[in-house]
């Protein structure tokens, strides 16, 4: 029987799916609109980069904290104000007239996204029993990839025909719909960790450390500032973990990471998977436009092969996860992605046929789609109900940190092989070398994920 403690399960699922679509859509759609925004407002290259960075950084900083807070006060009480904040700022950004205000609002838009996403899988896990939970999480994953894949296409079309402001404004109706469904269609969820205290001190320490690591990685070539920020962030994370062991009600139960090997390795496998796949679109976009000479619109359609397969594979793997061990299915998916990445690294070149590239992208997307849903299902099934929000926040945090690792790897590879040179006919061989090294690194990340997935063993759903 489907549970109704948080209201209509269908309403919970619909609200979560819209939220999971909007957050990545606001990342990739805005990325395409940045050149137009920069020309209109006179923004520098660094400011344009910060428009994307601040959104992702605030997401990573706050996801774990809000996931834990939702366990204590109820996930709906965190999601509802998050939806309202995200929607309000999305609308406001469409009318902003200065780059400085856009930067400020993008940071807080990311915080709103963290609030609405951190406990989303916890709400789905509470609304549906284990025997059908996998297919519902698969549907949620499909909406996430739909947001990622539709962002560049819709963002580019809307920016070209109506201007960059409508990229923000067109998302506001979806946010209003999700806010209304959360307000009127969802009841207060059961407090999974009722009576426990919130560790705000730990939340601030975690946020500061993650922010330093991510901003330092984005500016890794700026020596000594970038490496110093990364080192400070890593030291901060180490101190955070030590602090958590002496906190009565910690933000992150370090004992859980030690005792529950399945949970820990599943989270690390997710980190490896996102590190292996997120930067691929950026790499391939440059390759298609500079090495193959395709216009941006055609390059975008070629790149759709990966996310489209992810959208198709995610719900199907969710159903399969109800019939076989989710951990085993996730391992198979990661292995498929590794094969596709190694094949791309070996065959990529100036004369690579487009059909082969599309096939390789489709294989990578299929593998990732097969991996992520059963892996998320396995993570949610490996913890007690009082830790659903924490687990949901960890999944989202691993996704964001994996994205940061992927893009930081690209930055480092370009620094080693391209230095500060622009991509052009004279530097094309160096770019292709960078591309092959990058694809190989992504394949190695995927293989590490396969190893971690194998080492965790198997665990039945709770």
Short mmCIF file of C-alpha atoms in Angstrom, two decimals:
data_model
loop_
_atom_site.label_atom_id
_atom_site.label_comp_id
_atom_site.label_asym_id
_atom_site.label_seq_id
_atom_site.Cartn_x
_atom_site.Cartn_y
_atom_site.Cartn_z
CA UNK A 1 0.00 0.00 0.00
CA UNK A 2 1.17 3.53 -0.77
CA UNK A 3 1.69 5.69 2.28
CA UNK A 4 -0.23 8.92 2.82
CA UNK A 5 1.50 10.39 5.86
CA UNK A 6 2.79 13.35 3.86
CA UNK A 7 -0.38 13.83 1.81
CA UNK A 8 -1.12 12.55 -1.67
CA UNK A 9 1.86 10.49 -2.89
CA UNK A 10 1.18 11.63 -6.45
CA UNK A 11 1.27 15.27 -5.33
CA UNK A 12 4.53 14.67 -3.46
CA UNK A 13 6.05 13.04 -6.54
CA UNK A 14 4.86 15.80 -8.90
CA UNK A 15 6.23 18.54 -6.65
CA UNK A 16 9.60 16.81 -6.31
CA UNK A 17 9.83 16.18 -10.07
CA UNK A 18 9.22 19.87 -10.86
CA UNK A 19 11.83 20.92 -8.30
CA UNK A 20 14.35 18.43 -9.68
CA UNK A 21 13.74 19.79 -13.18
CA UNK A 22 14.00 23.49 -12.31
CA UNK A 23 17.30 23.47 -10.40
CA UNK A 24 19.51 21.95 -13.16
CA UNK A 25 17.56 23.82 -15.84
CA UNK A 26 18.54 27.10 -14.17
CA UNK A 27 22.18 26.00 -14.38
CA UNK A 28 22.44 24.93 -18.02
CA UNK A 29 19.92 27.38 -19.53
CA UNK A 30 21.57 30.38 -17.88
CA UNK A 31 24.97 29.13 -19.03
CA UNK A 32 23.89 29.49 -22.66
CA UNK A 33 22.46 32.97 -21.99
CA UNK A 34 25.61 34.35 -20.35
CA UNK A 35 27.18 35.93 -23.48
CA UNK A 36 23.99 37.87 -24.19
CA UNK A 37 23.66 38.87 -20.53
CA UNK A 38 27.29 40.00 -20.46
CA UNK A 39 26.89 42.23 -23.52
CA UNK A 40 23.69 43.76 -22.17
CA UNK A 41 25.00 44.55 -18.68
CA UNK A 42 28.68 45.05 -19.48
CA UNK A 43 29.84 42.11 -17.35
CA UNK A 44 33.45 40.95 -17.29
CA UNK A 45 34.48 37.37 -18.05
CA UNK A 46 35.13 36.77 -14.35
CA UNK A 47 31.68 38.07 -13.42
CA UNK A 48 30.05 35.80 -15.99
CA UNK A 49 31.90 32.84 -14.51
CA UNK A 50 30.79 33.81 -11.01
CA UNK A 51 27.13 33.86 -12.12
CA UNK A 52 27.36 30.09 -12.61
CA UNK A 53 29.88 29.36 -9.84
CA UNK A 54 27.95 31.07 -7.04
CA UNK A 55 24.82 29.10 -7.88
CA UNK A 56 26.62 25.76 -7.77
CA UNK A 57 28.74 26.66 -4.74
CA UNK A 58 25.74 27.70 -2.62
CA UNK A 59 24.00 24.46 -3.59
CA UNK A 60 26.95 22.38 -2.43
CA UNK A 61 27.44 24.40 0.75
CA UNK A 62 23.88 24.04 2.02
CA UNK A 63 22.57 20.70 0.74
CA UNK A 64 23.71 18.52 3.63
CA UNK A 65 22.62 21.04 6.27
CA UNK A 66 19.10 21.44 4.94
CA UNK A 67 18.76 17.67 4.48
CA UNK A 68 19.52 17.15 8.16
CA UNK A 69 17.32 20.11 9.20
CA UNK A 70 14.42 18.52 7.31
CA UNK A 71 14.83 15.31 9.31
CA UNK A 72 14.35 17.35 12.51
CA UNK A 73 11.54 19.76 11.57
CA UNK A 74 9.93 17.86 8.66
CA UNK A 75 11.00 17.93 5.01
CA UNK A 76 7.97 19.93 3.85
CA UNK A 77 8.83 22.79 6.21
CA UNK A 78 12.18 23.11 4.48
CA UNK A 79 11.00 22.49 0.92
CA UNK A 80 8.13 25.03 0.95
CA UNK A 81 10.18 28.14 1.81
CA UNK A 82 12.90 26.86 -0.53
CA UNK A 83 10.43 26.73 -3.42
CA UNK A 84 9.15 30.20 -2.56
CA UNK A 85 12.67 31.66 -2.34
CA UNK A 86 13.83 29.97 -5.54
CA UNK A 87 10.74 31.04 -7.49
CA UNK A 88 10.80 34.61 -6.20
CA UNK A 89 14.46 35.07 -7.10
CA UNK A 90 14.02 33.38 -10.48
CA UNK A 91 11.36 35.95 -11.32
CA UNK A 92 13.38 38.83 -9.83
CA UNK A 93 16.47 37.91 -11.85
CA UNK A 94 14.52 38.57 -15.03
CA UNK A 95 14.20 42.25 -14.08
CA UNK A 96 17.63 42.87 -12.51
CA UNK A 97 19.66 45.66 -14.12
CA UNK A 98 23.12 45.23 -12.55
CA UNK A 99 25.63 42.40 -12.56
CA UNK A 100 26.31 42.83 -8.84
CA UNK A 101 22.66 42.22 -7.99
CA UNK A 102 22.57 39.19 -10.27
CA UNK A 103 25.57 37.71 -8.44
CA UNK A 104 23.91 38.27 -5.06
CA UNK A 105 20.60 36.83 -6.19
CA UNK A 106 22.20 33.81 -7.87
CA UNK A 107 23.87 32.86 -4.58
CA UNK A 108 20.56 32.99 -2.71
CA UNK A 109 18.78 31.28 -5.60
CA UNK A 110 21.22 28.42 -5.07
CA UNK A 111 20.32 28.36 -1.36
CA UNK A 112 16.64 28.14 -2.30
CA UNK A 113 17.46 25.27 -4.66
CA UNK A 114 19.33 23.51 -1.84
CA UNK A 115 16.30 23.85 0.45
CA UNK A 116 13.88 22.42 -2.11
CA UNK A 117 16.19 19.62 -3.28
CA UNK A 118 17.89 18.46 -0.07
CA UNK A 119 14.97 16.41 1.22
CA UNK A 120 13.25 15.62 -2.06
CA UNK A 121 14.24 11.94 -2.17
CA UNK A 122 13.40 11.66 1.52
CA UNK A 123 9.85 12.81 0.74
CA UNK A 124 9.55 10.26 -2.08
CA UNK A 125 10.99 7.49 0.12
CA UNK A 126 8.46 8.32 2.87
CA UNK A 127 5.53 8.48 0.43
CA UNK A 128 6.14 5.12 -1.29
CA UNK A 129 6.97 1.67 0.09
CA UNK A 130 10.26 -0.07 -0.84
CA UNK A 131 8.67 -2.40 -3.38
CA UNK A 132 7.78 0.49 -5.76
CA UNK A 133 10.23 3.12 -4.51
CA UNK A 134 12.82 2.40 -7.21
CA UNK A 135 10.58 3.31 -10.14
CA UNK A 136 9.54 6.58 -8.44
CA UNK A 137 13.16 7.58 -7.79
CA UNK A 138 13.85 6.68 -11.43
CA UNK A 139 11.14 9.10 -12.53
CA UNK A 140 12.65 11.83 -10.35
CA UNK A 141 16.09 11.17 -11.90
CA UNK A 142 14.57 11.41 -15.38
CA UNK A 143 13.25 14.90 -14.60
CA UNK A 144 16.70 15.92 -13.35
CA UNK A 145 18.33 14.89 -16.63
CA UNK A 146 15.49 16.48 -18.60
CA UNK A 147 16.31 19.78 -16.91
CA UNK A 148 20.00 19.39 -17.69
CA UNK A 149 19.40 18.48 -21.33
CA UNK A 150 16.58 20.91 -22.13
CA UNK A 151 18.39 23.85 -20.54
CA UNK A 152 20.88 24.50 -23.38
CA UNK A 153 18.26 23.90 -26.10
CA UNK A 154 15.46 26.06 -24.66
CA UNK A 155 17.89 28.57 -23.17
CA UNK A 156 19.61 29.10 -26.51
CA UNK A 157 16.32 29.40 -28.43
CA UNK A 158 14.71 31.80 -25.96
CA UNK A 159 17.84 33.94 -25.65
CA UNK A 160 18.20 34.20 -29.42
CA UNK A 161 14.56 35.14 -30.05
CA UNK A 162 13.39 36.93 -26.89
CA UNK A 163 16.47 37.86 -24.85
CA UNK A 164 18.20 36.46 -21.75
CA UNK A 165 15.66 37.86 -19.27
CA UNK A 166 12.95 35.48 -20.47
CA UNK A 167 15.21 32.51 -19.60
CA UNK A 168 14.56 33.37 -15.96
CA UNK A 169 10.95 34.51 -16.34
CA UNK A 170 9.77 31.43 -18.23
CA UNK A 171 10.71 29.23 -15.26
CA UNK A 172 8.60 31.21 -12.77
CA UNK A 173 5.24 29.52 -13.65
CA UNK A 174 6.73 26.09 -12.91
CA UNK A 175 7.99 27.36 -9.56
CA UNK A 176 4.60 28.84 -8.71
CA UNK A 177 2.91 25.54 -9.60
CA UNK A 178 5.31 23.54 -7.42
CA UNK A 179 4.92 26.00 -4.53
CA UNK A 180 1.13 25.73 -4.76
CA UNK A 181 1.22 21.93 -4.81
CA UNK A 182 3.56 21.84 -1.83
CA UNK A 183 1.37 24.33 0.08
CA UNK A 184 -2.03 22.81 -0.64
CA UNK A 185 -1.36 19.24 -1.78
CA UNK A 186 1.19 18.07 0.79
CA UNK A 187 0.62 17.67 4.50
CA UNK A 188 3.30 18.08 7.13
CA UNK A 189 5.66 15.12 6.87
CA UNK A 190 6.59 12.98 9.84
CA UNK A 191 9.68 14.33 11.61
CA UNK A 192 12.22 11.55 11.16
CA UNK A 193 14.52 12.87 13.90
CA UNK A 194 12.04 14.69 16.13
CA UNK A 195 13.51 15.92 19.41
CA UNK A 196 17.11 16.08 18.17
CA UNK A 197 18.97 19.39 18.06
CA UNK A 198 20.23 21.00 14.86
CA UNK A 199 24.00 21.37 14.61
CA UNK A 200 24.21 24.83 13.06
CA UNK A 201 27.86 25.21 14.05
CA UNK A 202 28.72 22.11 12.07
CA UNK A 203 26.62 23.38 9.16
CA UNK A 204 28.58 26.63 9.02
CA UNK A 205 31.91 24.79 9.23
CA UNK A 206 30.89 22.41 6.44
CA UNK A 207 29.60 25.25 4.24
CA UNK A 208 32.76 27.31 4.63
CA UNK A 209 35.02 24.33 3.90
CA UNK A 210 33.10 23.19 0.81
CA UNK A 211 32.94 26.77 -0.46
CA UNK A 212 36.72 27.14 -0.14
CA UNK A 213 37.38 23.86 -1.96
CA UNK A 214 35.02 24.63 -4.84
CA UNK A 215 36.05 28.25 -5.34
CA UNK A 216 39.70 27.26 -5.03
CA UNK A 217 39.24 24.53 -7.64
CA UNK A 218 37.59 27.01 -10.00
CA UNK A 219 40.64 29.29 -9.68
CA UNK A 220 43.28 26.55 -9.40
CA UNK A 221 45.55 28.27 -11.94
CA UNK A 222 45.76 31.41 -9.80
CA UNK A 223 48.80 30.54 -7.66
CA UNK A 224 49.02 30.73 -4.69
CA UNK A 225 45.37 31.80 -4.09
CA UNK A 226 43.65 28.80 -5.69
CA UNK A 227 45.79 26.03 -4.12
CA UNK A 228 45.71 27.85 -0.76
CA UNK A 229 41.90 27.93 -0.81
CA UNK A 230 41.75 24.23 -1.68
CA UNK A 231 44.18 23.36 1.13
CA UNK A 232 42.21 25.51 3.58
CA UNK A 233 38.97 23.84 2.56
CA UNK A 234 40.39 20.32 2.94
CA UNK A 235 41.77 21.23 6.35
CA UNK A 236 38.38 22.67 7.27
CA UNK A 237 36.62 19.44 6.24
CA UNK A 238 39.04 17.42 8.37
CA UNK A 239 38.33 19.67 11.37
CA UNK A 240 34.59 19.43 10.62
CA UNK A 241 34.71 15.61 10.77
CA UNK A 242 36.64 15.76 14.04
CA UNK A 243 34.12 18.24 15.46
CA UNK A 244 31.26 15.94 14.47
CA UNK A 245 32.64 13.06 16.54
CA UNK A 246 32.27 15.17 19.71
CA UNK A 247 28.82 16.65 18.95
CA UNK A 248 25.79 15.02 20.67
CA UNK A 249 23.49 15.59 17.66
CA UNK A 250 25.91 15.99 14.73
CA UNK A 251 25.07 17.29 11.29
CA UNK A 252 26.84 14.24 9.84
CA UNK A 253 26.95 11.05 11.85
CA UNK A 254 30.59 10.05 11.39
CA UNK A 255 29.78 6.76 13.08
CA UNK A 256 27.34 6.05 10.24
CA UNK A 257 30.15 6.45 7.73
CA UNK A 258 32.32 4.06 9.74
CA UNK A 259 29.68 1.45 10.56
CA UNK A 260 27.67 1.51 7.35
CA UNK A 261 30.21 0.67 4.67
CA UNK A 262 27.43 0.18 2.14
CA UNK A 263 26.16 3.74 2.63
CA UNK A 264 29.64 5.29 2.53
CA UNK A 265 30.85 3.45 -0.57
CA UNK A 266 27.55 4.05 -2.37
CA UNK A 267 27.94 7.80 -1.80
CA UNK A 268 31.55 7.73 -3.01
CA UNK A 269 30.50 5.73 -6.07
CA UNK A 270 27.99 8.48 -6.87
CA UNK A 271 30.77 11.07 -6.53
CA UNK A 272 32.90 9.09 -9.00
CA UNK A 273 30.04 8.78 -11.45
CA UNK A 274 29.25 12.49 -11.55
CA UNK A 275 32.97 13.33 -11.76
CA UNK A 276 33.20 11.02 -14.79
CA UNK A 277 30.26 12.40 -16.74
CA UNK A 278 29.41 16.02 -15.89
CA UNK A 279 32.29 17.71 -17.74
CA UNK A 280 31.77 15.60 -20.85
CA UNK A 281 29.22 17.98 -22.38
CA UNK A 282 31.57 20.95 -21.97
CA UNK A 283 34.48 19.04 -23.53
CA UNK A 284 32.43 17.72 -26.44
CA UNK A 285 30.81 21.09 -27.13
CA UNK A 286 34.25 22.60 -27.69
CA UNK A 287 35.31 19.63 -29.81
CA UNK A 288 32.26 19.76 -32.07
CA UNK A 289 32.53 23.49 -32.68
CA UNK A 290 36.31 23.90 -32.97
CA UNK A 291 37.48 20.53 -34.35
CA UNK A 292 34.42 19.54 -36.39
CA UNK A 293 33.28 23.07 -37.31
CA UNK A 294 29.63 22.55 -36.37
CA UNK A 295 27.42 25.56 -35.54
CA UNK A 296 26.29 25.77 -31.87
CA UNK A 297 22.72 24.66 -32.61
CA UNK A 298 23.79 21.50 -34.47
CA UNK A 299 26.41 20.75 -31.82
CA UNK A 300 23.68 20.98 -29.20
CA UNK A 301 21.56 18.41 -31.00
CA UNK A 302 24.51 16.00 -31.23
CA UNK A 303 25.16 16.40 -27.50
CA UNK A 304 21.53 15.51 -26.73
CA UNK A 305 22.40 11.84 -27.34
CA UNK A 306 23.79 11.50 -23.80
CA UNK A 307 21.03 13.13 -21.68
CA UNK A 308 18.23 11.67 -23.79
CA UNK A 309 19.50 8.16 -23.06
CA UNK A 310 19.79 9.10 -19.39
CA UNK A 311 16.14 10.21 -19.37
CA UNK A 312 15.09 6.92 -21.00
CA UNK A 313 17.30 4.64 -18.90
CA UNK A 314 16.62 6.14 -15.46
CA UNK A 315 12.96 5.09 -15.00
CA UNK A 316 13.63 1.72 -16.65
CA UNK A 317 16.51 1.01 -14.26
CA UNK A 318 14.24 2.03 -11.38
CA UNK A 319 11.86 -0.77 -12.32
CA UNK A 320 14.74 -3.21 -12.72
CA UNK A 321 16.00 -2.25 -9.26
CA UNK A 322 12.78 -3.69 -7.82
CA UNK A 323 13.60 -7.10 -9.34
CA UNK A 324 17.35 -7.40 -8.76
CA UNK A 325 19.90 -6.09 -6.27
CA UNK A 326 20.17 -2.30 -6.83
CA UNK A 327 23.90 -2.30 -6.03
CA UNK A 328 24.59 -4.92 -8.71
CA UNK A 329 22.55 -3.01 -11.30
CA UNK A 330 24.36 0.22 -10.42
CA UNK A 331 27.73 -1.48 -10.92
CA UNK A 332 26.67 -2.66 -14.38
CA UNK A 333 25.62 0.89 -15.29
CA UNK A 334 28.93 2.38 -14.15
CA UNK A 335 30.81 -0.26 -16.14
CA UNK A 336 28.85 0.63 -19.30
CA UNK A 337 29.80 4.29 -18.83
CA UNK A 338 33.46 3.36 -18.38
CA UNK A 339 33.43 1.37 -21.64
CA UNK A 340 31.87 4.32 -23.50
CA UNK A 341 34.40 6.78 -22.06
CA UNK A 342 37.41 4.61 -22.90
CA UNK A 343 36.06 4.08 -26.43
CA UNK A 344 35.67 7.84 -26.89
CA UNK A 345 39.19 8.49 -25.57
CA UNK A 346 40.66 6.01 -28.09
CA UNK A 347 38.67 7.02 -31.17
CA UNK A 348 38.39 10.81 -30.77
CA UNK A 349 40.18 12.86 -33.41
CA UNK A 350 39.62 15.47 -36.11
CA UNK A 351 38.19 12.86 -38.51
CA UNK A 352 35.97 10.93 -36.08
CA UNK A 353 32.58 10.35 -37.77
CA UNK A 354 29.61 11.96 -36.04
CA UNK A 355 27.65 8.70 -35.97
CA UNK A 356 30.39 7.08 -33.88
CA UNK A 357 30.48 10.02 -31.48
CA UNK A 358 26.69 9.93 -31.10
CA UNK A 359 26.87 6.19 -30.41
CA UNK A 360 29.56 6.66 -27.75
CA UNK A 361 27.62 9.48 -26.07
CA UNK A 362 24.50 7.29 -26.08
CA UNK A 363 26.42 4.41 -24.44
CA UNK A 364 27.80 6.75 -21.76
CA UNK A 365 24.34 8.23 -21.12
CA UNK A 366 22.75 4.79 -20.91
CA UNK A 367 25.33 3.61 -18.41
CA UNK A 368 24.89 6.69 -16.24
CA UNK A 369 21.11 6.37 -16.37
CA UNK A 370 21.33 2.72 -15.37
CA UNK A 371 23.67 3.59 -12.49
CA UNK A 372 22.15 6.58 -10.76
CA UNK A 373 18.60 5.40 -9.98
CA UNK A 374 19.46 2.04 -8.35
CA UNK A 375 22.40 3.67 -6.57
CA UNK A 376 20.12 6.35 -5.08
CA UNK A 377 17.56 3.68 -4.18
CA UNK A 378 20.28 1.64 -2.49
CA UNK A 379 21.49 4.65 -0.48
CA UNK A 380 17.99 5.47 0.76
CA UNK A 381 17.42 1.82 1.70
CA UNK A 382 20.68 1.58 3.65
CA UNK A 383 19.74 4.05 6.41
CA UNK A 384 17.05 4.28 9.06
CA UNK A 385 14.01 6.43 8.42
CA UNK A 386 15.27 9.09 10.84
CA UNK A 387 18.22 9.58 8.47
CA UNK A 388 16.26 9.86 5.20
CA UNK A 389 16.92 13.60 4.93
CA UNK A 390 20.62 13.14 5.64
CA UNK A 391 20.84 10.44 2.95
CA UNK A 392 18.94 12.60 0.46
CA UNK A 393 21.25 15.52 1.22
CA UNK A 394 24.32 13.29 0.81
CA UNK A 395 23.14 12.15 -2.63
CA UNK A 396 22.67 15.76 -3.74
CA UNK A 397 26.00 16.79 -2.18
CA UNK A 398 27.86 14.00 -3.98
CA UNK A 399 26.26 15.11 -7.24
CA UNK A 400 27.37 18.72 -6.78
CA UNK A 401 30.87 17.82 -5.55
CA UNK A 402 31.27 15.36 -8.43
CA UNK A 403 30.40 18.15 -10.87
CA UNK A 404 33.04 20.34 -9.23
CA UNK A 405 35.68 17.59 -9.50
CA UNK A 406 34.82 17.08 -13.16
CA UNK A 407 35.10 20.74 -14.11
CA UNK A 408 38.23 21.23 -11.96
CA UNK A 409 39.86 18.33 -13.80
CA UNK A 410 39.16 20.05 -17.10
CA UNK A 411 40.66 23.30 -15.81
CA UNK A 412 43.81 21.50 -14.66
CA UNK A 413 44.19 19.58 -17.94
CA UNK A 414 43.84 22.76 -20.00
CA UNK A 415 46.41 24.46 -17.76
CA UNK A 416 48.90 21.62 -18.36
CA UNK A 417 48.45 21.21 -22.12
CA UNK A 418 46.98 24.49 -23.39
CA UNK A 419 48.42 26.97 -20.88
CA UNK A 420 46.62 30.28 -21.57
CA UNK A 421 46.30 29.78 -25.33
CA UNK A 422 42.92 30.10 -27.02
CA UNK A 423 41.55 27.22 -29.09
CA UNK A 424 42.28 27.76 -32.77
CA UNK A 425 43.85 26.09 -35.82
CA UNK A 426 47.36 26.42 -34.38
CA UNK A 427 46.44 24.99 -30.97
CA UNK A 428 44.03 22.31 -32.20
CA UNK A 429 46.55 19.44 -31.70
CA UNK A 430 47.11 20.53 -28.09
CA UNK A 431 43.35 20.74 -27.58
CA UNK A 432 42.83 17.23 -28.95
CA UNK A 433 45.54 15.95 -26.62
CA UNK A 434 43.76 17.66 -23.71
CA UNK A 435 40.50 16.07 -24.82
CA UNK A 436 41.97 12.56 -24.92
CA UNK A 437 43.61 13.00 -21.52
CA UNK A 438 40.36 14.35 -20.10
CA UNK A 439 38.27 11.48 -21.46
CA UNK A 440 40.81 9.01 -20.07
CA UNK A 441 40.63 10.70 -16.67
CA UNK A 442 36.82 10.52 -16.78
CA UNK A 443 37.03 6.81 -17.66
CA UNK A 444 39.38 6.25 -14.70
CA UNK A 445 36.91 8.05 -12.38
CA UNK A 446 34.22 5.71 -13.67
CA UNK A 447 36.43 2.65 -13.04
CA UNK A 448 37.06 3.85 -9.48
CA UNK A 449 33.28 4.09 -9.12
CA UNK A 450 32.93 0.51 -10.38
CA UNK A 451 35.47 -0.67 -7.80
CA UNK A 452 33.71 1.18 -4.97
CA UNK A 453 30.37 -0.20 -6.10
CA UNK A 454 31.76 -3.75 -6.06
CA UNK A 455 33.36 -3.35 -2.62
CA UNK A 456 30.14 -2.24 -0.93
CA UNK A 457 28.53 -5.64 -1.37
CA UNK A 458 24.76 -6.10 -1.44
CA UNK A 459 21.98 -5.00 0.87
CA UNK A 460 18.26 -5.59 0.66
CA UNK A 461 15.79 -2.69 0.83
CA UNK A 462 14.34 -1.74 4.17
#
